[in-house]
Short mmCIF file of C-alpha atoms in Angstrom, two decimals:
data_model
loop_
_atom_site.label_atom_id
_atom_site.label_comp_id
_atom_site.label_asym_id
_atom_site.label_seq_id
_atom_site.Cartn_x
_atom_site.Cartn_y
_atom_site.Cartn_z
CA MET A 1 85.70 107.11 132.67
CA ARG A 2 88.39 106.51 130.06
CA ALA A 3 87.96 107.68 126.43
CA SER A 4 87.65 104.11 125.14
CA GLU A 5 84.98 103.18 127.75
CA PHE A 6 83.09 106.34 126.89
CA ILE A 7 83.07 105.25 123.26
CA ASP A 8 81.97 101.70 124.10
CA SER A 9 79.14 102.89 126.25
CA PHE A 10 78.13 105.62 123.52
CA SER A 11 78.13 103.05 120.75
CA ALA A 12 76.02 100.57 122.85
CA LEU A 13 73.56 103.44 123.50
CA VAL A 14 73.36 104.52 119.83
CA ALA A 15 72.63 100.91 118.89
CA ARG A 16 69.72 100.89 121.47
CA LEU A 17 68.32 104.13 119.99
CA ASP A 18 67.00 102.26 117.06
CA SER A 19 64.16 100.84 119.30
CA VAL A 20 63.30 104.19 120.58
CA PRO A 21 60.10 105.17 118.75
CA THR A 22 60.24 108.98 118.31
CA THR A 23 63.09 111.62 117.72
CA GLY A 24 62.01 113.41 120.77
CA ARG A 25 62.61 110.35 123.02
CA LYS A 26 65.90 109.71 121.38
CA LEU A 27 67.04 113.29 122.09
CA GLN A 28 65.86 112.91 125.70
CA THR A 29 67.63 109.61 126.11
CA LEU A 30 70.93 110.93 124.83
CA THR A 31 70.86 114.07 126.85
CA GLU A 32 69.99 112.22 130.09
CA TRP A 33 72.78 109.65 129.35
CA LEU A 34 75.34 112.50 128.95
CA VAL A 35 74.30 113.97 132.35
CA ALA A 36 74.60 110.60 134.01
CA VAL A 37 77.96 109.58 132.43
CA HIS A 38 79.65 112.95 133.11
CA GLY A 39 77.99 113.69 136.46
CA LEU A 40 76.59 116.97 135.27
CA GLY A 41 74.22 119.20 137.21
CA HIS A 42 72.15 120.53 134.33
CA ALA A 43 71.62 119.91 130.56
CA LEU A 44 69.44 121.85 128.23
CA LEU A 45 68.76 120.90 124.54
CA VAL A 46 67.10 123.73 122.62
CA ASP A 47 65.65 122.70 119.29
CA PHE A 48 65.25 126.01 117.40
CA ARG A 49 63.88 124.17 114.38
CA ALA A 50 60.79 122.62 116.08
CA GLY A 51 60.59 125.21 118.90
CA THR A 52 60.99 122.72 121.75
CA VAL A 53 63.21 122.49 124.82
CA ILE A 54 64.49 119.19 126.47
CA THR A 55 65.87 119.53 129.94
CA SER A 56 67.77 116.80 131.96
CA GLY A 57 69.30 116.62 135.57
CA ARG A 58 68.33 119.41 137.97
CA ALA A 59 67.38 121.61 134.98
CA ALA A 60 64.23 119.32 134.59
CA ALA A 61 62.68 120.86 137.71
CA ALA A 62 63.71 124.43 136.74
CA ALA A 63 61.06 126.92 135.52
CA VAL A 64 62.51 127.24 132.07
CA GLU A 65 60.34 129.38 129.68
CA SER A 66 60.44 127.66 126.29
CA GLU A 67 59.45 130.69 124.30
CA ARG A 68 62.21 132.91 125.76
CA LEU A 69 64.78 130.22 125.23
CA LEU A 70 64.01 130.12 121.41
CA THR A 71 65.16 133.69 121.15
CA LEU A 72 68.68 132.65 121.96
CA ALA A 73 69.16 131.39 118.48
CA GLY A 74 70.62 134.81 117.48
CA ALA A 75 72.41 135.40 120.85
CA LEU A 76 74.65 132.26 121.06
CA PRO A 77 77.80 131.98 119.11
CA ALA A 78 78.14 129.59 116.04
CA ALA A 79 81.08 127.75 117.59
CA GLU A 80 81.43 125.62 120.73
CA ALA A 81 82.38 127.79 123.65
CA LEU A 82 82.45 128.26 127.43
CA LEU A 83 80.14 131.28 128.11
CA PRO A 84 79.63 133.63 130.97
CA GLY A 85 76.20 133.03 132.75
CA LYS A 86 75.33 136.47 133.87
CA THR A 87 74.73 138.51 130.61
CA GLU A 88 71.78 140.38 129.22
CA SER A 89 71.64 138.32 126.09
CA THR A 90 71.36 135.03 128.11
CA ALA A 91 68.92 136.16 130.76
CA ALA A 92 66.43 133.51 129.63
CA LEU A 93 68.86 130.83 130.92
CA ASP A 94 68.86 132.16 134.50
CA PRO A 95 66.40 129.50 135.86
CA PHE A 96 68.51 126.89 134.18
CA LEU A 97 71.90 128.18 135.36
CA ASN A 98 70.66 128.40 139.01
CA GLY A 99 73.53 130.80 139.94
CA SER A 100 76.33 129.18 137.85
CA ARG A 101 78.72 131.71 136.59
CA GLU A 102 79.60 129.78 133.31
CA PHE A 103 78.08 127.25 131.07
CA VAL A 104 79.27 125.07 128.10
CA HIS A 105 77.59 125.70 124.70
CA PHE A 106 77.74 123.45 121.64
CA PRO A 107 75.82 124.48 118.60
CA LEU A 108 73.99 121.85 116.49
CA GLN A 109 74.52 122.89 112.87
CA ALA A 110 73.13 121.48 109.63
CA PRO A 111 75.51 120.95 106.64
CA ASP A 112 74.23 124.18 105.12
CA GLY A 113 75.43 126.18 108.17
CA ARG A 114 72.04 126.76 109.73
CA THR A 115 71.83 126.34 113.58
CA LEU A 116 69.21 123.61 114.24
CA GLY A 117 69.60 123.79 118.06
CA SER A 118 72.04 124.22 120.96
CA LEU A 119 73.35 121.78 123.68
CA LEU A 120 73.92 123.69 126.98
CA LEU A 121 75.69 122.11 129.79
CA VAL A 122 76.46 123.24 133.50
CA ALA A 123 79.19 121.34 135.45
CA LYS A 124 80.77 121.72 138.90
CA SER A 125 83.88 123.12 137.24
CA PRO A 126 82.94 124.28 133.81
CA VAL A 127 86.39 125.25 132.64
CA ASP A 128 87.94 121.84 133.54
CA TYR A 129 84.93 120.03 132.13
CA PHE A 130 84.93 121.90 128.82
CA ASN A 131 88.72 121.28 128.30
CA GLY A 132 88.82 117.78 129.56
CA HIS A 133 85.61 116.32 127.76
CA LYS A 134 85.45 118.52 124.68
CA ASN A 135 85.87 115.65 122.18
CA GLU A 136 83.35 113.57 124.08
CA ILE A 137 80.76 116.30 124.05
CA ARG A 138 81.50 116.75 120.27
CA LEU A 139 80.54 113.13 119.73
CA VAL A 140 77.24 113.42 121.52
CA ALA A 141 76.47 116.80 119.88
CA ALA A 142 77.15 115.32 116.49
CA LYS A 143 74.55 112.57 117.09
CA LEU A 144 71.99 114.97 118.40
CA ARG A 145 72.57 117.29 115.33
CA ASP A 146 72.23 114.25 113.03
CA LEU A 147 68.89 113.22 114.75
CA LEU A 148 67.58 116.80 114.22
CA TYR A 149 68.65 117.11 110.60
CA ILE A 150 67.40 113.63 109.59
CA GLU A 151 63.98 114.55 111.06
CA GLU A 152 63.96 117.79 109.30
CA LEU A 153 64.89 115.91 105.92
CA ALA A 154 62.09 113.33 106.50
CA ALA A 155 59.42 116.03 107.31
CA PRO A 156 56.98 117.04 104.72
CA PRO A 157 57.35 120.63 103.51
CA LYS A 158 55.29 123.26 105.30
CA PRO A 159 52.65 125.05 103.13
CA ASP A 160 53.30 128.68 102.23
CA CYS A 161 56.61 128.67 104.04
CA PRO A 162 59.13 131.33 103.04
CA PRO A 163 61.88 130.27 100.74
CA LYS A 164 65.02 128.84 102.61
CA PRO A 165 67.94 131.21 102.95
CA ALA A 166 70.87 130.77 100.57
CA PRO A 167 73.56 128.43 101.85
CA LEU A 168 76.40 130.21 103.73
CA ALA A 169 79.49 130.76 101.82
CA VAL A 170 82.16 128.13 102.26
CA SER A 171 84.66 129.36 104.90
CA LYS A 172 88.40 129.54 104.07
CA PRO A 173 89.42 126.76 106.43
CA VAL A 174 86.91 124.54 104.79
CA ARG A 175 88.19 125.45 101.27
CA ASP A 176 91.74 124.80 102.46
CA GLU A 177 90.68 121.41 103.96
CA ILE A 178 89.07 120.46 100.61
CA ALA A 179 92.07 121.62 98.60
CA MET A 180 94.27 119.50 100.86
CA MET A 181 92.08 116.34 100.33
CA LYS A 182 92.03 116.96 96.52
CA ASN A 183 95.87 116.96 96.44
CA PHE A 184 95.91 113.93 98.82
CA ILE A 185 93.54 111.67 96.74
CA ASN A 186 95.44 112.51 93.47
CA LEU A 187 98.46 110.84 95.15
CA MET A 188 96.63 107.61 95.89
CA ASN A 189 96.85 104.80 93.37
CA PHE A 190 93.33 103.55 93.85
CA PRO A 191 89.98 105.12 92.87
CA MET A 192 88.85 107.85 95.30
CA PHE A 193 86.42 110.65 95.28
CA ILE A 194 85.27 113.76 97.41
CA MET A 195 81.73 114.72 97.57
CA GLY A 196 80.14 117.66 99.15
CA LEU A 197 77.77 117.25 102.20
CA ASP A 198 74.88 118.54 99.67
CA GLY A 199 75.60 115.53 97.38
CA GLU A 200 77.56 117.40 94.67
CA MET A 201 80.67 115.75 93.39
CA ILE A 202 83.77 118.00 94.19
CA ALA A 203 86.58 115.94 92.78
CA VAL A 204 87.66 112.38 91.55
CA ASN A 205 91.21 111.35 91.32
CA HIS A 206 93.13 110.21 88.26
CA SER A 207 93.25 106.63 89.28
CA LEU A 208 89.31 106.54 89.29
CA LEU A 209 89.04 108.00 85.66
CA LEU A 210 91.85 105.60 84.49
CA LYS A 211 90.64 102.37 86.15
CA LEU A 212 86.98 102.91 85.47
CA LYS A 213 87.71 104.27 81.98
CA PHE A 214 86.16 107.65 81.88
CA GLU A 215 87.41 110.95 80.34
CA SER A 216 85.93 113.21 82.86
CA GLN A 217 84.31 113.63 86.25
CA THR A 218 81.03 114.73 84.56
CA GLU A 219 80.96 111.49 82.57
CA PHE A 220 81.53 109.43 85.66
CA VAL A 221 78.83 111.03 87.65
CA ARG A 222 76.35 110.67 84.72
CA ARG A 223 77.00 107.02 84.37
CA CYS A 224 77.17 105.94 88.03
CA GLU A 225 73.60 105.27 89.34
CA ILE A 226 74.19 106.20 93.05
CA PHE A 227 75.50 109.70 92.03
CA ARG A 228 73.19 110.35 89.10
CA ASP A 229 69.96 109.23 90.76
CA VAL A 230 68.56 111.86 93.06
CA PHE A 231 66.78 109.39 95.37
CA LEU A 232 69.77 106.97 95.67
CA ARG A 233 72.10 109.98 96.37
CA GLY A 234 69.65 111.29 99.04
CA GLU A 235 69.58 107.85 100.73
CA LEU A 236 73.38 107.73 100.57
CA LEU A 237 73.62 111.23 102.29
CA LYS A 238 71.17 110.27 105.00
CA GLN A 239 73.01 107.16 105.87
CA LEU A 240 76.32 109.11 106.08
CA ALA A 241 74.71 111.72 108.35
CA ARG A 242 73.30 109.15 110.55
CA ASP A 243 76.24 106.75 110.85
CA GLY A 244 79.39 108.74 109.81
CA GLY A 245 80.44 106.10 107.22
CA ILE A 246 79.55 103.35 104.75
CA ARG A 247 81.34 100.17 104.03
CA GLY A 248 81.06 97.90 100.97
CA LYS A 249 77.90 99.45 99.60
CA ARG A 250 76.96 98.06 96.21
CA CYS A 251 76.41 100.34 93.22
CA SER A 252 76.78 100.02 89.46
CA LEU A 253 77.61 101.95 86.40
CA VAL A 254 77.88 101.66 82.67
CA ASP A 255 81.40 102.18 81.53
CA SER A 256 82.72 103.85 78.32
CA GLY A 257 82.51 100.59 76.63
CA CYS A 258 78.81 100.18 77.49
CA GLU A 259 79.65 97.38 79.94
CA ARG A 260 77.94 97.20 83.27
CA VAL A 261 80.37 97.31 86.19
CA THR A 262 79.56 96.48 89.82
CA LEU A 263 81.33 98.53 92.46
CA SER A 264 81.97 98.35 96.12
CA LEU A 265 81.70 101.80 97.69
CA THR A 266 83.27 102.66 101.09
CA ALA A 267 83.06 106.32 102.41
CA VAL A 268 83.39 108.31 105.43
CA ARG A 269 81.81 111.73 106.33
CA LEU A 270 84.28 114.39 107.61
CA ASP A 271 83.47 117.98 108.82
CA SER A 272 83.47 119.45 105.44
CA ALA A 273 82.98 116.69 102.75
CA VAL A 274 82.67 112.95 102.19
CA VAL A 275 85.73 111.06 101.10
CA GLY A 276 85.43 107.54 99.59
CA SER A 277 86.77 104.80 97.38
CA LEU A 278 85.33 102.60 94.67
CA PHE A 279 86.54 99.02 93.81
CA ASP A 280 85.45 97.10 90.74
CA VAL A 281 84.10 93.74 92.08
CA SER A 282 82.35 92.68 88.82
CA GLU A 283 84.56 89.72 88.32
CA PHE A 284 84.20 88.44 91.91
CA VAL A 285 80.48 88.77 91.72
CA ARG A 286 80.35 86.70 88.63
CA VAL A 287 82.77 84.01 89.95
CA THR A 288 81.19 82.77 93.15
CA GLU A 289 78.04 83.12 95.33
CA ASP A 290 80.03 82.96 98.46
CA LEU A 291 82.07 86.11 97.52
CA ARG A 292 78.95 87.91 96.68
CA GLU A 293 77.62 87.25 100.25
CA SER A 294 80.95 88.17 101.77
CA LEU A 295 80.88 91.62 100.01
CA LYS A 296 77.30 91.98 100.99
CA MET A 297 78.34 91.71 104.62
CA GLN A 298 80.58 94.68 104.23
CA GLU A 299 77.35 96.83 104.27
CA PHE A 300 77.25 96.57 108.06
CA LEU A 301 78.90 99.46 109.74
CA ASN A 302 81.61 99.21 112.32
CA ASP A 303 79.92 101.70 114.76
CA LYS A 304 82.93 101.87 117.18
CA LEU A 305 85.35 102.87 114.47
CA ILE A 306 83.04 105.48 113.18
CA SER A 307 82.31 106.80 116.59
CA ALA A 308 86.11 107.03 117.15
CA ASN A 309 86.63 108.85 113.96
CA LEU A 310 83.87 111.51 114.86
CA LEU A 311 85.94 112.43 117.93
CA LEU A 312 88.83 113.78 115.85
CA HIS A 313 88.24 117.21 114.62
CA LYS A 314 91.63 118.09 113.11
CA THR A 315 92.17 117.50 109.43
CA LYS A 316 95.40 115.53 109.97
CA SER A 317 93.65 112.95 112.28
CA SER A 318 90.52 112.73 110.11
CA THR A 319 92.62 112.12 107.07
CA ILE A 320 94.73 109.26 108.80
CA ARG A 321 91.70 107.57 110.16
CA SER A 322 89.82 107.86 106.81
CA LEU A 323 92.63 106.31 104.92
CA ALA A 324 93.21 103.65 107.38
CA ARG A 325 89.54 102.63 107.48
CA LEU A 326 89.39 102.46 103.64
CA ALA A 327 92.24 99.98 103.76
CA GLU A 328 90.84 97.98 106.80
CA PHE A 329 87.38 97.82 105.29
CA ARG A 330 88.72 95.69 102.36
CA ASP A 331 89.89 93.13 104.86
CA ILE A 332 86.86 92.42 107.00
CA GLY A 333 88.57 89.65 109.00
CA THR A 334 90.73 92.02 110.90
CA GLY A 335 87.95 93.31 113.19
CA ASP A 336 89.32 95.70 115.81
CA HIS A 337 92.97 95.10 114.66
CA LEU A 338 93.63 98.77 114.03
CA LYS A 339 92.34 99.95 117.44
CA ARG A 340 94.45 97.32 119.21
CA ILE A 341 97.74 97.92 117.39
CA CYS A 342 97.46 101.59 117.88
CA GLU A 343 96.85 101.11 121.65
CA TYR A 344 99.77 98.57 122.01
CA SER A 345 102.19 100.78 120.00
CA ARG A 346 101.35 103.78 122.20
CA LEU A 347 101.62 101.78 125.37
CA ILE A 348 105.08 100.51 124.50
CA ALA A 349 106.16 103.91 123.41
CA GLN A 350 105.04 105.41 126.71
CA GLU A 351 107.12 102.83 128.58
CA ILE A 352 110.13 103.82 126.38
CA LEU A 353 109.57 107.37 127.22
CA ARG A 354 109.40 106.70 131.03
CA ARG A 355 112.53 104.51 131.07
CA GLN A 356 114.65 105.96 128.21
CA PRO A 357 116.46 102.75 127.74
CA TYR A 358 118.63 103.60 124.75
CA ALA A 359 122.06 105.32 125.16
CA ASP A 360 121.96 106.87 121.60
CA TYR A 361 118.09 107.66 121.20
CA LYS A 362 115.92 109.80 123.54
CA MET A 363 112.33 109.66 122.85
CA ARG A 364 110.38 112.90 122.48
CA PRO A 365 107.45 113.42 124.82
CA GLU A 366 104.96 113.80 121.81
CA PHE A 367 106.14 110.54 120.25
CA PRO A 368 103.60 108.10 121.92
CA ASP A 369 100.63 110.13 120.54
CA GLU A 370 102.28 110.39 117.15
CA ILE A 371 102.82 106.60 116.85
CA PHE A 372 99.22 106.04 117.97
CA LEU A 373 98.00 107.92 114.83
CA ALA A 374 100.77 106.72 112.57
CA SER A 375 100.27 102.96 113.38
CA MET A 376 96.81 103.12 111.88
CA LEU A 377 98.51 103.29 108.32
CA HIS A 378 100.86 100.37 108.91
CA ASP A 379 98.90 98.25 106.36
CA ILE A 380 97.71 101.01 103.94
CA GLY A 381 99.65 99.27 101.10
CA LYS A 382 97.03 96.40 101.17
CA VAL A 383 94.76 98.56 99.15
CA ALA A 384 97.01 97.66 96.20
CA ILE A 385 96.88 93.92 96.85
CA PRO A 386 94.12 91.92 94.75
CA ASP A 387 91.03 90.87 96.62
CA THR A 388 91.67 87.28 95.41
CA ILE A 389 94.83 87.32 97.69
CA LEU A 390 93.72 89.66 100.42
CA LEU A 391 90.35 88.04 101.00
CA LYS A 392 91.60 84.40 100.52
CA SER A 393 90.82 82.32 103.62
CA GLU A 394 93.17 79.50 102.83
CA ARG A 395 96.99 79.62 103.20
CA LEU A 396 98.63 81.70 100.43
CA THR A 397 100.67 79.99 97.73
CA GLU A 398 104.33 80.98 97.42
CA ASP A 399 103.55 83.27 94.48
CA GLU A 400 100.64 84.79 96.27
CA TRP A 401 102.76 85.38 99.43
CA ALA A 402 105.33 87.14 97.35
CA ILE A 403 102.67 89.50 96.12
CA MET A 404 101.25 90.05 99.60
CA LYS A 405 104.67 91.00 100.97
CA LYS A 406 104.69 93.90 98.59
CA HIS A 407 102.21 95.76 100.67
CA THR A 408 105.08 97.21 102.57
CA LEU A 409 106.55 98.70 99.48
CA TYR A 410 103.19 99.98 98.28
CA GLY A 411 102.54 101.58 101.67
CA TRP A 412 105.83 103.36 101.54
CA GLU A 413 105.21 104.56 97.98
CA ILE A 414 101.77 105.94 98.81
CA LEU A 415 102.79 107.72 102.15
CA ASN A 416 106.43 108.81 101.02
CA GLN A 417 104.98 110.36 97.81
CA ALA A 418 102.32 112.30 99.76
CA ASP A 419 104.99 113.32 102.35
CA CYS A 420 107.21 114.70 99.69
CA GLU A 421 104.26 116.58 98.15
CA LEU A 422 103.80 118.37 101.43
CA GLY A 423 107.40 119.58 101.15
CA GLU A 424 108.38 118.95 104.80
CA GLN A 425 108.36 116.23 107.36
CA SER A 426 104.84 115.56 108.64
CA PHE A 427 102.88 112.86 110.46
CA LEU A 428 103.20 110.89 107.08
CA THR A 429 106.95 110.61 107.56
CA LEU A 430 106.51 108.33 110.65
CA ALA A 431 103.77 106.47 108.99
CA SER A 432 105.79 105.74 105.91
CA HIS A 433 108.73 104.29 108.00
CA ILE A 434 106.27 102.12 109.83
CA ALA A 435 104.51 100.85 106.60
CA LEU A 436 107.89 100.02 105.01
CA ASN A 437 109.73 98.35 107.91
CA HIS A 438 107.17 96.90 110.26
CA HIS A 439 108.05 93.35 108.94
CA GLU A 440 111.80 93.76 109.21
CA ARG A 441 113.51 91.39 111.68
CA TRP A 442 116.32 92.06 114.10
CA ASP A 443 118.48 89.27 112.55
CA GLY A 444 118.10 90.75 109.09
CA SER A 445 115.77 87.92 107.81
CA GLY A 446 112.69 90.08 107.41
CA TYR A 447 111.29 91.87 104.47
CA PRO A 448 111.15 93.86 102.10
CA ASN A 449 114.93 94.99 102.54
CA GLY A 450 116.37 92.59 105.03
CA ILE A 451 117.61 95.44 107.32
CA LEU A 452 119.64 94.34 110.36
CA SER A 453 119.01 95.35 113.98
CA GLU A 454 119.94 99.08 114.67
CA GLY A 455 119.16 99.87 110.99
CA ILE A 456 115.38 99.34 111.64
CA PRO A 457 113.70 102.49 112.67
CA HIS A 458 112.49 102.48 116.31
CA CYS A 459 108.94 103.20 115.31
CA ALA A 460 108.94 100.01 113.13
CA ARG A 461 110.52 97.97 115.88
CA ILE A 462 107.61 98.99 118.20
CA SER A 463 104.99 98.36 115.55
CA ALA A 464 106.56 94.79 114.75
CA VAL A 465 106.05 93.80 118.34
CA ALA A 466 102.50 95.14 118.60
CA ASP A 467 101.61 93.61 115.23
CA VAL A 468 102.81 90.09 116.01
CA TYR A 469 101.24 90.01 119.46
CA ASP A 470 97.87 91.02 118.11
CA ALA A 471 98.26 88.55 115.24
CA LEU A 472 99.02 85.84 117.81
CA THR A 473 96.14 86.52 120.11
CA SER A 474 93.47 87.00 117.33
CA ALA A 475 91.53 84.40 115.55
CA ARG A 476 92.13 83.81 111.88
CA PRO A 477 90.41 81.39 109.31
CA TYR A 478 93.46 79.19 109.58
CA LYS A 479 94.27 79.22 113.31
CA THR A 480 92.70 79.71 116.74
CA PRO A 481 93.80 82.67 119.08
CA TRP A 482 96.82 82.20 121.43
CA HIS A 483 96.39 82.86 125.12
CA HIS A 484 98.09 86.11 126.30
CA GLU A 485 100.80 84.31 128.27
CA ASP A 486 101.78 82.01 125.47
CA ALA A 487 101.95 85.03 123.01
CA VAL A 488 104.26 86.95 125.45
CA ALA A 489 106.44 83.86 125.91
CA GLU A 490 106.75 83.46 122.13
CA ILE A 491 107.81 87.21 121.67
CA LYS A 492 110.34 86.89 124.53
CA ALA A 493 111.83 83.80 122.89
CA LYS A 494 112.28 85.72 119.63
CA ALA A 495 114.00 88.65 121.26
CA GLY A 496 117.24 89.24 119.55
CA VAL A 497 116.18 87.15 116.57
CA HIS A 498 112.90 88.61 115.36
CA PHE A 499 112.62 91.59 117.66
CA ASP A 500 114.60 94.34 119.31
CA PRO A 501 115.39 92.97 122.82
CA VAL A 502 114.79 96.37 124.26
CA ILE A 503 111.27 96.59 122.83
CA VAL A 504 110.47 93.17 124.06
CA ASP A 505 111.61 94.21 127.64
CA MET A 506 109.29 97.25 127.37
CA LEU A 507 106.33 94.89 126.49
CA VAL A 508 106.97 92.77 129.36
CA GLY A 509 107.08 95.88 131.61
CA VAL A 510 103.57 96.83 130.65
CA GLU A 511 102.24 93.30 130.24
CA LYS A 512 99.21 93.76 132.54
CA LYS A 513 98.12 96.90 130.58
CA VAL A 514 98.60 95.00 127.32
CA LEU A 515 96.24 92.22 128.60
CA ASP A 516 93.71 94.88 129.59
CA ILE A 517 93.69 96.24 126.03
CA HIS A 518 93.48 92.74 124.69
CA ARG A 519 90.31 92.13 126.71
CA LEU A 520 88.77 95.55 125.93
CA PHE A 521 88.42 95.11 122.27
CA PRO A 522 86.52 92.20 120.71
CA LYS A 523 88.34 89.77 118.31
#
């Protein structure tokens, strides 16, 4: 099963879990699904918190002693690992392992570092399974962890229970990641914040204080109800723990001039913190009821994007996806546009890598995966475009179109400034070139700089073809979607005028795969 198919199937399962009555049944359903999808022999979920064990596959028939398994809490490592099966410390697992020499272990840890449980898996080839499906297992393990943690939060306190241990000290990698995020949000020219997984505000950027008219982070927290009110903040954290992200949530505050301001909050939960943005929507709320309903619709989560984001564990990938989603969530009409354009761009790049059609340019093997990530930020500059223009359903006026075209320059400024701050070339270098140049045309008639043919970076030439194909085949308020064949014919007709002829040839070479992607994601 391909990764995209796995995510689709997992997202559908998560949606169905809402109708499952108990947490125990939800845990059982998730574990059995993983066994079936990956063809596993055994699966074991040990809930150290509740003192229960859930078995799936052939392990369901094994004589597993629950009480002995609960002693594994101190014997298993705190990190995911491939472990040997025959050791003294894991002797309680012998009936479960049934002779297997190795097994896969994924800890289920609460935000404060406590181990709530453990997911144990046995496959025919444990090494290949662990290395080949690590991200997919992480996704399932994260959902299992969230279910355990949410039930713990909802449970009434036990009488006469000993005090909880103090939270574990924050590790150096986590501190480094948060420090990097602090530097990054201060480079953004729209209001952003970083909040700890415990609900404490870690940092707000200069743009937030300036645009919302506060002198300090403390004053902002005191005046914003969703961060000030313990109950509202707790509900926010529960939703983030359950779904991984929030889009367009309404909240309000009283600014320094004693005026009530309505905000639209978008946030995503990373491994070490929550990163989010706030937009002042007061004027739009006052102007029209239609817009109020539109903003309210943003409260529905895009489960597939959030699920995809949970697959990425590296800080770089998490940062890219978080920023891209923050931009995309402001334009709810684009649907799965980000997913498709990333897939199209990587597919075209893979064909270039295979054929190497340029005499003066040789593509590096890692380039297709790099452009997959960088393409997510091609429209990051739209965060600086006013909602009255970005969300307008009618055709833009000439003046409005002139403003909209500036999103390429805004995207370049945001990403290039961040890239310079890092002091060396990074993934942001490629992303900044795409953001600036993906609307340039081969004949020099594009924007913002009217660059001609070979002067356009290769990455932007690829993104231009991917972006236009997706725009043609997607429905918009002002047009119906084109058929695949018509869209490809239009792009072929514009080769040498709008597009690099070589890139168009690469698209035609993988046309069937492009159609598969087109059909895979909803419009």
